[in-house]
PDB file of C-alpha atoms and ligand atoms in Angstrom:
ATOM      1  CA  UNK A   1       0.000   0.000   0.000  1.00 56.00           C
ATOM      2  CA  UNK A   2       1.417   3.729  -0.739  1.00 60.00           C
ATOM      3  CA  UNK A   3       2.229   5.384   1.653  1.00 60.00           C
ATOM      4  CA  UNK A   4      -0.321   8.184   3.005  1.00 59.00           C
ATOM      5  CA  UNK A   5       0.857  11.493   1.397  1.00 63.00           C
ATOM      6  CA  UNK A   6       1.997  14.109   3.920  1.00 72.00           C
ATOM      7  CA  UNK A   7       0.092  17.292   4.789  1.00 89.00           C
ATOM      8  CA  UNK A   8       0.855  19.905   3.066  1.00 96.00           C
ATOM      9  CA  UNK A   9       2.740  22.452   5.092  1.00 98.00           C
ATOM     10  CA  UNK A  10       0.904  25.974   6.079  1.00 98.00           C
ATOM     11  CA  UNK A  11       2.347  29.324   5.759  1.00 98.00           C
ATOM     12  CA  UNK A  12       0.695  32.105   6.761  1.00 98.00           C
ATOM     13  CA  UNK A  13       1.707  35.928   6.695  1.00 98.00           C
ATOM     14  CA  UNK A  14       0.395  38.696   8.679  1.00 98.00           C
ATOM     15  CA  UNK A  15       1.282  41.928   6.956  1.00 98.00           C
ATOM     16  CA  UNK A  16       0.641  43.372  10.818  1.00 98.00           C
ATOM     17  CA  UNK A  17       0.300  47.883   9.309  1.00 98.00           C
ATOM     18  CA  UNK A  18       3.275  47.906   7.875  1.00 98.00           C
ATOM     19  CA  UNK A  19       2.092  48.303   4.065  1.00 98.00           C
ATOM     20  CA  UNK A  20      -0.200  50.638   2.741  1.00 98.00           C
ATOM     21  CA  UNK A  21      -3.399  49.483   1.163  1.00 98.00           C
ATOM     22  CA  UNK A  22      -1.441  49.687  -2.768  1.00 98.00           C
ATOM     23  CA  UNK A  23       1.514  48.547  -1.282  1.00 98.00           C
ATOM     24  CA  UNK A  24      -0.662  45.813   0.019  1.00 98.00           C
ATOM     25  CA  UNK A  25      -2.428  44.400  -3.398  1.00 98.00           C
ATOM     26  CA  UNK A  26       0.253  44.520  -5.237  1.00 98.00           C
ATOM     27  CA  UNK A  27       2.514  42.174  -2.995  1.00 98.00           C
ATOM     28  CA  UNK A  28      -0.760  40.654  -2.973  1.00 98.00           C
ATOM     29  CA  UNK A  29      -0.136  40.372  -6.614  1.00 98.00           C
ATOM     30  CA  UNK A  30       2.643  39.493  -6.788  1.00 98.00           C
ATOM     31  CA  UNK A  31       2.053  36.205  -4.357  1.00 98.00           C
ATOM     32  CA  UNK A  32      -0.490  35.177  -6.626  1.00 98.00           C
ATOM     33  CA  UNK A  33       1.784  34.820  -9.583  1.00 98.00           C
ATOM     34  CA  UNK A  34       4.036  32.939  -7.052  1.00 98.00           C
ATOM     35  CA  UNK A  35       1.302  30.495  -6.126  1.00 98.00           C
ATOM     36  CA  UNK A  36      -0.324  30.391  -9.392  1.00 98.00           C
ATOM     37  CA  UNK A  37       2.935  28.847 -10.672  1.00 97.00           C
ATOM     38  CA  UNK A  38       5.253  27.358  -7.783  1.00 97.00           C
ATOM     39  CA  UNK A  39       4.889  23.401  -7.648  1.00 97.00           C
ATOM     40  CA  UNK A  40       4.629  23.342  -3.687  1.00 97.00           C
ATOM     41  CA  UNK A  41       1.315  25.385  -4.468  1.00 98.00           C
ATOM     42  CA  UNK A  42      -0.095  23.670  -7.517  1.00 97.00           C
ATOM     43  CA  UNK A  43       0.646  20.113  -6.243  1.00 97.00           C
ATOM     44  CA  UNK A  44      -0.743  20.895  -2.845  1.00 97.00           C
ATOM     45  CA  UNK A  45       2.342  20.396  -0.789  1.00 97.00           C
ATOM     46  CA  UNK A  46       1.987  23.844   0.717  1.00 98.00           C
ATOM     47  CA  UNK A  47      -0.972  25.712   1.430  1.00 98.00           C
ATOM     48  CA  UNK A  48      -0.835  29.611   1.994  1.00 98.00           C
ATOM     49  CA  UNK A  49      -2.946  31.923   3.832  1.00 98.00           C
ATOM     50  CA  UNK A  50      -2.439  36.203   4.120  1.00 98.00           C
ATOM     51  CA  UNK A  51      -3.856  38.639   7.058  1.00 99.00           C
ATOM     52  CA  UNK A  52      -4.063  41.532   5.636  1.00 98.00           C
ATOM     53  CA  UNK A  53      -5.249  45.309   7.070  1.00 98.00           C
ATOM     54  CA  UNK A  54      -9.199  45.324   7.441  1.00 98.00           C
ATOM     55  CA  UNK A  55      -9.509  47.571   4.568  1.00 98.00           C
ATOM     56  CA  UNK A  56      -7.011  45.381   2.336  1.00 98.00           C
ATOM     57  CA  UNK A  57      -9.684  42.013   3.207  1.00 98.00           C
ATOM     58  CA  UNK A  58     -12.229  42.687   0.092  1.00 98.00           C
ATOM     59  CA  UNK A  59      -9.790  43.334  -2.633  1.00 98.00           C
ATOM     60  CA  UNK A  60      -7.110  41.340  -1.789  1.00 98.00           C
ATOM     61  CA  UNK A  61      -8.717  38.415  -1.548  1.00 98.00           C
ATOM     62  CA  UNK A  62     -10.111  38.879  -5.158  1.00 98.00           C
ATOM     63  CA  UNK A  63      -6.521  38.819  -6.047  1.00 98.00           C
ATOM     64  CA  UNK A  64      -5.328  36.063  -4.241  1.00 98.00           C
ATOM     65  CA  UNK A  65      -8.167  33.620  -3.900  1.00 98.00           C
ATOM     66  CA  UNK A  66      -8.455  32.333  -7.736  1.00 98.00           C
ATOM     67  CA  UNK A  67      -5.473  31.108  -6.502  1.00 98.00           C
ATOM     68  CA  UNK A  68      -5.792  28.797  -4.066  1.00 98.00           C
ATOM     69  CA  UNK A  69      -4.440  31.528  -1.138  1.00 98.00           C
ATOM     70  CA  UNK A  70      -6.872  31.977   1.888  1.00 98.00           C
ATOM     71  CA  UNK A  71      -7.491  35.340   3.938  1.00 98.00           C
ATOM     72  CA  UNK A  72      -7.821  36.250   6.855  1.00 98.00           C
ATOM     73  CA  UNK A  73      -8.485  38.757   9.574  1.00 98.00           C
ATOM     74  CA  UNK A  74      -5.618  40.192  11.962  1.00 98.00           C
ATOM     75  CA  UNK A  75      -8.233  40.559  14.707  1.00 98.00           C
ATOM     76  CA  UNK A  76     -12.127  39.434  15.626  1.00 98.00           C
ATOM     77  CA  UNK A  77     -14.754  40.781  17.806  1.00 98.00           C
ATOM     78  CA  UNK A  78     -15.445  38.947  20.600  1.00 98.00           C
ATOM     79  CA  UNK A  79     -19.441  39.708  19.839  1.00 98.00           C
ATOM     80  CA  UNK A  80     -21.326  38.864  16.285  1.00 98.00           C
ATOM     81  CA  UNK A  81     -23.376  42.467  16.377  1.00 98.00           C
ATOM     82  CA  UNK A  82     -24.478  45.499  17.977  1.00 98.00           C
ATOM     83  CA  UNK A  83     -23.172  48.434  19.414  1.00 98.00           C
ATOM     84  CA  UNK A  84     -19.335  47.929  19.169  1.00 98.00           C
ATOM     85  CA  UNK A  85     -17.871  51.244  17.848  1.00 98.00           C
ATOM     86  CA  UNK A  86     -14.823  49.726  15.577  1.00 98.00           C
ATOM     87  CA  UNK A  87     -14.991  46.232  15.939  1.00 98.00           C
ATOM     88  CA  UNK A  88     -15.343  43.894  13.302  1.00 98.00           C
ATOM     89  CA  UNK A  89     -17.283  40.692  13.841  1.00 98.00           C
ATOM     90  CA  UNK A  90     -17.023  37.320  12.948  1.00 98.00           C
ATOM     91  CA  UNK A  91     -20.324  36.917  10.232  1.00 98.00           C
ATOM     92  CA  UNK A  92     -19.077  39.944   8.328  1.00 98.00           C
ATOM     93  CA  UNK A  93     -15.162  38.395   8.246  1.00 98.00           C
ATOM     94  CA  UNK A  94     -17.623  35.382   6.870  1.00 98.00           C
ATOM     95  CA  UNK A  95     -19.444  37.009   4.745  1.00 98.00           C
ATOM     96  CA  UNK A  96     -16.804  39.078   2.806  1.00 98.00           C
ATOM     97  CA  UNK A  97     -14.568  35.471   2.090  1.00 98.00           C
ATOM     98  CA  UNK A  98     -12.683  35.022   5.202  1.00 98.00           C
ATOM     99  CA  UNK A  99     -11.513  31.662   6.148  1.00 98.00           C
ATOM    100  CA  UNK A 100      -8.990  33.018   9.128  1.00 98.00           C
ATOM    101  CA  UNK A 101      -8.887  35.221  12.268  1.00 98.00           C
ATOM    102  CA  UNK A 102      -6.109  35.775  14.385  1.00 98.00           C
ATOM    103  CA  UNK A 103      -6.308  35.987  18.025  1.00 98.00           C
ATOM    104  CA  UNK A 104      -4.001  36.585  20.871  1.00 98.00           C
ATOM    105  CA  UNK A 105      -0.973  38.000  19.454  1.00 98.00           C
ATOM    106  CA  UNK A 106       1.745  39.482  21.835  1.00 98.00           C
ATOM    107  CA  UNK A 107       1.432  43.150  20.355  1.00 98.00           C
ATOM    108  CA  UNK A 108      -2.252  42.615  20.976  1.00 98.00           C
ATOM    109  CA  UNK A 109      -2.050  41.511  24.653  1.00 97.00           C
ATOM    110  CA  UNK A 110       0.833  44.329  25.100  1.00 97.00           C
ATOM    111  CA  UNK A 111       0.005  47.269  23.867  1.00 98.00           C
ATOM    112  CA  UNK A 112      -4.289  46.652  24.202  1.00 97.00           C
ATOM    113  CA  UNK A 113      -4.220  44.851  27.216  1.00 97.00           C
ATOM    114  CA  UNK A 114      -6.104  41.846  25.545  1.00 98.00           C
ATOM    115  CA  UNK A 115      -5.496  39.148  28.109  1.00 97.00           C
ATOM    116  CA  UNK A 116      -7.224  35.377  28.507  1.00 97.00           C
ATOM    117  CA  UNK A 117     -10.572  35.841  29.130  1.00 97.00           C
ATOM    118  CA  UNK A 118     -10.799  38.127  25.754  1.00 98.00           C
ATOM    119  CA  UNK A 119      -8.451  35.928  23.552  1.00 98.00           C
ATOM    120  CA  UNK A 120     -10.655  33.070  24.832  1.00 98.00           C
ATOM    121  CA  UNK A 121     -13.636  34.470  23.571  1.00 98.00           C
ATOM    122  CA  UNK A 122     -12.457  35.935  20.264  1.00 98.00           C
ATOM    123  CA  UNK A 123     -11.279  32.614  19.576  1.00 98.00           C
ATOM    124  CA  UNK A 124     -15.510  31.257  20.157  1.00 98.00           C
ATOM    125  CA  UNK A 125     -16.439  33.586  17.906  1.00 98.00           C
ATOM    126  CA  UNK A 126     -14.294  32.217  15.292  1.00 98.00           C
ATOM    127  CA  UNK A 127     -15.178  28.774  15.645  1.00 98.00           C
ATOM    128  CA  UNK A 128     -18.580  29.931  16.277  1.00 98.00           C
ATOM    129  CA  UNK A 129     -18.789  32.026  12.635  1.00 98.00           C
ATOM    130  CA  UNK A 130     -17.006  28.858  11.072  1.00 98.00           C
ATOM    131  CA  UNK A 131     -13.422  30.515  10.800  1.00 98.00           C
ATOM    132  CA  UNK A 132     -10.368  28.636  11.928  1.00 98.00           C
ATOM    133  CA  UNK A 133      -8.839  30.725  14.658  1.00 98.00           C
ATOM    134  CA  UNK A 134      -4.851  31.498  14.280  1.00 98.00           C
ATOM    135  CA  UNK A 135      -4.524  31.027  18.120  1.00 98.00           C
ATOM    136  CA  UNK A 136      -1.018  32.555  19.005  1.00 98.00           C
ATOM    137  CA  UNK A 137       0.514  31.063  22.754  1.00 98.00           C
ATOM    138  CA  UNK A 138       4.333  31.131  23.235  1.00 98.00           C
ATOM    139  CA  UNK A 139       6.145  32.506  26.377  1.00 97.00           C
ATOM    140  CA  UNK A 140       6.936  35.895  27.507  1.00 95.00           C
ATOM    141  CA  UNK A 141      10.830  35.596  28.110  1.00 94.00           C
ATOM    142  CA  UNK A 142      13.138  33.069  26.918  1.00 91.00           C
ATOM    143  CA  UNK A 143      13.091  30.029  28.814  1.00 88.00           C
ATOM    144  CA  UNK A 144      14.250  26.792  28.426  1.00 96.00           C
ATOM    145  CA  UNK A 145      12.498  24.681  25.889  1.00 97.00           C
ATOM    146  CA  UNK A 146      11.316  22.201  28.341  1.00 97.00           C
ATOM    147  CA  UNK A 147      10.017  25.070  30.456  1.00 97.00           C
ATOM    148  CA  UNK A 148       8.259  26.923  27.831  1.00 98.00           C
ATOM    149  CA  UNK A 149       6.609  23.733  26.194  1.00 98.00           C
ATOM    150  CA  UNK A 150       4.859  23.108  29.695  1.00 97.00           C
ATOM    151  CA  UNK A 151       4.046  26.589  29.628  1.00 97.00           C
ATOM    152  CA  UNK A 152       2.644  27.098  26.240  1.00 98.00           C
ATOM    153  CA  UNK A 153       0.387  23.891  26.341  1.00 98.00           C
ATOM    154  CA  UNK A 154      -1.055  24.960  29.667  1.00 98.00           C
ATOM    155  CA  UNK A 155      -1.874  28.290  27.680  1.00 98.00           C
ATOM    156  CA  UNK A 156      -3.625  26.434  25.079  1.00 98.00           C
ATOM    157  CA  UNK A 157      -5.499  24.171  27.365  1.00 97.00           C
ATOM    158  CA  UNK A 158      -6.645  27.183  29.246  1.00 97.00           C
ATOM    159  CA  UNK A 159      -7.584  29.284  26.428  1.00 98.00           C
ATOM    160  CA  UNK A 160      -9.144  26.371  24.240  1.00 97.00           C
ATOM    161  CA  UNK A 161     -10.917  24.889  27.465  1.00 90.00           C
ATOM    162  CA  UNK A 162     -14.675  24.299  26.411  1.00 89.00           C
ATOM    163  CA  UNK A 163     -14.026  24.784  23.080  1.00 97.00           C
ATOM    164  CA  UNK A 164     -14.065  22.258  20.004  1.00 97.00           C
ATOM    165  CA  UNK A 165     -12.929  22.833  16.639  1.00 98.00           C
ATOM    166  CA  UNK A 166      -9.539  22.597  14.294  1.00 98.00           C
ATOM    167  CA  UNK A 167      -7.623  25.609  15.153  1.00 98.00           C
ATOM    168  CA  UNK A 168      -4.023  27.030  14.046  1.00 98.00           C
ATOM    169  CA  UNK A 169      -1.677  27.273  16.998  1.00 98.00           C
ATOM    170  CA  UNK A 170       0.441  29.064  16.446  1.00 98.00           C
ATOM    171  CA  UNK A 171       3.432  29.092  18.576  1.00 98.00           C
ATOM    172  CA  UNK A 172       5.415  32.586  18.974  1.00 98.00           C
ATOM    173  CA  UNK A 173       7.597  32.587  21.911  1.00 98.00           C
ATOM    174  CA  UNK A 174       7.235  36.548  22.075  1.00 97.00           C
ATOM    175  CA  UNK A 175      11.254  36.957  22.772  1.00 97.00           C
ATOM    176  CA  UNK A 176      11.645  35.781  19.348  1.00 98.00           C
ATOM    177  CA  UNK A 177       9.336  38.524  17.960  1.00 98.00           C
ATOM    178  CA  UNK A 178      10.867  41.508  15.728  1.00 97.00           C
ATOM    179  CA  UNK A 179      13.748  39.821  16.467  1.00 97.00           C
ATOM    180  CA  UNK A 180      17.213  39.314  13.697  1.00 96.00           C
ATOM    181  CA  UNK A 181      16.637  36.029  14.513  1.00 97.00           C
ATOM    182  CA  UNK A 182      14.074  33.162  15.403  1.00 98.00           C
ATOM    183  CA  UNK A 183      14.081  30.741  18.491  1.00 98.00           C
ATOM    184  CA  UNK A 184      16.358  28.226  17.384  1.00 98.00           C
ATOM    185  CA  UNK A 185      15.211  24.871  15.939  1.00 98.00           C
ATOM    186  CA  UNK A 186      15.594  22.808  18.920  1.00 98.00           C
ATOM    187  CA  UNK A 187      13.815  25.329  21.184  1.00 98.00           C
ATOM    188  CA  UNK A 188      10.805  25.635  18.380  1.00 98.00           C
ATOM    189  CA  UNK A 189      10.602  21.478  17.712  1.00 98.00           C
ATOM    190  CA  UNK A 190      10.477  20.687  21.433  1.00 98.00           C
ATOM    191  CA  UNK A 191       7.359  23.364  22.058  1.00 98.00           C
ATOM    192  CA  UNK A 192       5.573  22.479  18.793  1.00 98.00           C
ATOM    193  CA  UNK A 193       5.820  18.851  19.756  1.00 98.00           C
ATOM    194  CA  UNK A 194       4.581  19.357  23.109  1.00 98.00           C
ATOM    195  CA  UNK A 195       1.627  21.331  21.524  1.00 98.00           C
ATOM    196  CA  UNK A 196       0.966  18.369  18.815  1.00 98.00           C
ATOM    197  CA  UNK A 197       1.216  15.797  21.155  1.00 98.00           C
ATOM    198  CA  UNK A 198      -1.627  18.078  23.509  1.00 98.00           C
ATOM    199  CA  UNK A 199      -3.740  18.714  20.299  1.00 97.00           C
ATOM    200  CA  UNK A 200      -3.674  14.617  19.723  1.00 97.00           C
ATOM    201  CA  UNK A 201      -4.546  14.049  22.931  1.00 96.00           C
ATOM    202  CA  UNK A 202      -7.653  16.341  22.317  1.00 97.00           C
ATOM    203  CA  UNK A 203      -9.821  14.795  19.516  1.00 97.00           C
ATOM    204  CA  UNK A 204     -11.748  17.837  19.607  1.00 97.00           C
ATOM    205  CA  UNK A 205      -9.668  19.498  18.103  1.00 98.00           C
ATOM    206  CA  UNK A 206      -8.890  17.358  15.093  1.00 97.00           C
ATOM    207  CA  UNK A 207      -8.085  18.701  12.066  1.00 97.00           C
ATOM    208  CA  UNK A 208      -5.868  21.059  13.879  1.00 98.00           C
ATOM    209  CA  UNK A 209      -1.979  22.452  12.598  1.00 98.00           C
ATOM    210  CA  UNK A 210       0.841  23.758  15.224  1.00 98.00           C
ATOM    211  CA  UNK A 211       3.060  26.547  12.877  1.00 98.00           C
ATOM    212  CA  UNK A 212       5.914  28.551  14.346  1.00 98.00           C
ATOM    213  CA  UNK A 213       5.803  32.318  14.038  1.00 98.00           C
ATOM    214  CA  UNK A 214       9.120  34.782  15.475  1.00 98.00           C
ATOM    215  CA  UNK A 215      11.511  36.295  12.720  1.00 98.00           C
ATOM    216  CA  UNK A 216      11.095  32.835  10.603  1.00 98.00           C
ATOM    217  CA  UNK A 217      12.485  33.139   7.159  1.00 98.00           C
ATOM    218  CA  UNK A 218      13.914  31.291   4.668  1.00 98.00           C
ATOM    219  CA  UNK A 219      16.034  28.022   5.709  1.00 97.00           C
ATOM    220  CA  UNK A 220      14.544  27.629   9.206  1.00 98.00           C
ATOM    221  CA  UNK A 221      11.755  25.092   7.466  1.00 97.00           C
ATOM    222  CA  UNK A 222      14.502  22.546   6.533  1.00 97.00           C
ATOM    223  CA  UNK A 223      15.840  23.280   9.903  1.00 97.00           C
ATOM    224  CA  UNK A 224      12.540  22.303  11.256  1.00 97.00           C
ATOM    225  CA  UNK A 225      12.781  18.909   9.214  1.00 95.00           C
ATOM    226  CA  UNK A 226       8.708  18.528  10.049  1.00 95.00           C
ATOM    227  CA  UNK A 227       8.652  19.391  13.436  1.00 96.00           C
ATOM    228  CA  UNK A 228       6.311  22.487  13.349  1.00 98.00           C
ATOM    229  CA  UNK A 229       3.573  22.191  10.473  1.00 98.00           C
ATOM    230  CA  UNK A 230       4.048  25.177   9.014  1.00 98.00           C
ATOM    231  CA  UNK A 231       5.594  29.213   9.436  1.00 98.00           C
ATOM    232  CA  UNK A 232       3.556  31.649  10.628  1.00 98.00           C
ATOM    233  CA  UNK A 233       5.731  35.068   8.701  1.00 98.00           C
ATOM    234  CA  UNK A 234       5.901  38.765   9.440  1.00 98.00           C
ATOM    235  CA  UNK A 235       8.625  40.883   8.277  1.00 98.00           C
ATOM    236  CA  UNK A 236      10.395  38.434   6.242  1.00 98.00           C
ATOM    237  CA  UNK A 237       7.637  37.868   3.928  1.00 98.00           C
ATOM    238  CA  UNK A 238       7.563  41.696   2.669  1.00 98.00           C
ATOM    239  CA  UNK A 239       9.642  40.203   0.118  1.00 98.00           C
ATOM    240  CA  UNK A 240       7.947  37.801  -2.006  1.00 98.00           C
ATOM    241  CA  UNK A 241      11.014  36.446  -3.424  1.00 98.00           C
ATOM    242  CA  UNK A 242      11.555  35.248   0.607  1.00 98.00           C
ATOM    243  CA  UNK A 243       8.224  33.152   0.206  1.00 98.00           C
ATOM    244  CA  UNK A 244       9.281  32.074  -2.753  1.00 98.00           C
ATOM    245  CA  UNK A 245      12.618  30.674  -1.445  1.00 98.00           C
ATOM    246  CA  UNK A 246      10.479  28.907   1.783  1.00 98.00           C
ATOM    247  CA  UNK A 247       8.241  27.370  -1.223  1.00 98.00           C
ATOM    248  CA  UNK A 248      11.263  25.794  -2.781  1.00 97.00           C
ATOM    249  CA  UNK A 249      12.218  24.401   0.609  1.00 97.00           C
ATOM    250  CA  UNK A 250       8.980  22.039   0.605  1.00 96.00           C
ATOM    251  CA  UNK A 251       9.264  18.810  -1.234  1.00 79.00           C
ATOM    252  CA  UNK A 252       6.543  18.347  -4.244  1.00 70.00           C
ATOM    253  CA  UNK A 253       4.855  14.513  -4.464  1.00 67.00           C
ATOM    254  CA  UNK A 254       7.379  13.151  -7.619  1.00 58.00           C
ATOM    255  CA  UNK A 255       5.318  12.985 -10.481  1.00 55.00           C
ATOM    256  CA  UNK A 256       3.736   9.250 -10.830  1.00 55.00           C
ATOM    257  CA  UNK A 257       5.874   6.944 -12.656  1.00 54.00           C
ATOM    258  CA  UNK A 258       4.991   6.253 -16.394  1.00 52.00           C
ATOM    259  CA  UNK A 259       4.702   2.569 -16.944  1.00 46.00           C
TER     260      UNK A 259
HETATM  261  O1  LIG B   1       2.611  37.586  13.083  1.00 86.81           O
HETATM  262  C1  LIG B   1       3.766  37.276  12.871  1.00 86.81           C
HETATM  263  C2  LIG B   1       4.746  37.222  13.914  1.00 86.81           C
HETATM  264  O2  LIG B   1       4.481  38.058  14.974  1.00 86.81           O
HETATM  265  C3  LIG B   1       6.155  37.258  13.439  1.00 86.81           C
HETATM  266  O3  LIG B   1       6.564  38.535  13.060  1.00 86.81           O
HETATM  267  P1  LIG B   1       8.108  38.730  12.672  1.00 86.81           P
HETATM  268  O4  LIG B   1       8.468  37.598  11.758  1.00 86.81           O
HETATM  269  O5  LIG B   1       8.159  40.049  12.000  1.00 86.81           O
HETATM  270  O6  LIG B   1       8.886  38.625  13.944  1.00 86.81           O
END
């Protein structure tokens, strides 16, 4: 019997507000000529996924979705409707072609005081409007990797407790943040393990993919060698020809053999 064929690896970008919104389409353009032709794309070894700026959402994803790249939302109300000056809630992200949301980034829990109780329910109301939350967990200061597994799982059990549905975690020790480089690869395997081996453990949460997010670039995939399922990129994805070069670290299938 074949061998089951591996899942394809995710990469996701957050363009954070670093672009403006022409700036944003066209690198949106521009990564839709990369995944209309690159053969990690079009053979389904990789799978891609952009969180743009709010106002970026509509028109970027008529760019990039033809092309087999999902969107997503940097942020989600933690209520569907009503009087929320600003927010943006989960059934519009829905309606407008949304198939992400992030919650709980470290700039978000820093600098708006967004703590557990509100990424916990920002990541409901993504499951709850059918979009797969981009949970981020990762500790605050460097620790060792033993330490901050045990840390970051007990984040995601308490901030996914109650909840069912495939979610991305994505792990992003914050130390590694905006940093020259990212955590290094035995520090990232041993906490995306951990969180694997507490996502198998939880069949409610099937379906579910553990990235790693904190200055990765080029190279630190094959450094990975499968341990974390996919990147999770921020300022190293401004140039496309970077996502490019991660593509070309991700094996194709071989074409079948001609008898
Ligand atoms: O959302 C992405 C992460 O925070 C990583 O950003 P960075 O690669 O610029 O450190």
């Amino acid at each position: 019997m074949p061998a089951p064929a591996p899942s394809p690896v995710l990469l996701g970008v957050s363009l954070k507000m670093y672009f403006g919104h022409h700036q944003t389409l066209n690198w949106s353009r521009r990564i839709a000529a990369l995944a209309e032709r690159h053969p990690a794309v079009t053979s389904g070894a990789a799978r891609l996924f952009v969180l743009p700026t709010f106002p970026a959402l509509v028109p970027a994803t008529g760019i990039l979705a033809p092309y087999g790249v999902a969107l997503g939302a940097q942020d989600i109300a933690t209520e569907d409707s009503g009087p929320y000056t600003g927010e943006v809630g989960g059934p519009v992200l829905k309606e407008i072609g949304c198939r992400y949301a992030e919650v709980g980034h470290a700039e978000r829990r820093r600098l708006y005081g967004e703590g557990d109780t509100v990424v916990a329910a920002k990541t409901a109301a993504a499951l709850r409007n059918g979009l797969t939350p981009v949970l981020c967990v990762g500790e605050r200061d460097a620790a060792d990797p033993a330490d901050a597994a045990s840390r970051t799982v007990a984040e995601a059990e308490r901030l996914l407790g109650g909840l069912s549905g495939a979610v991305v975690l994505a792990y992003e020790p914050q130390w590694a943040i905006g940093a020259p480089e990212p955590a290094s690869a035995d520090h990232i395997a041993t906490v995306c393990t951990a969180l694997r081996g507490w996502l198998d453990s939880h069949p409610r949460h099937a379906g579910s993919t553990v990235i790693y997010g904190g200055s990765a670039g080029p190279g630190l995939l094959t450094r990975l060698a499968g341990t974390a399922e996919g990147l999770f990129l921020g300022r190293f994805a401004h140039d496309p020809a970077n996502v490019g070069a991660i593509l070309d670290e991700i094996r194709s299938p071989a074409p079948a053999a001609v008898a």
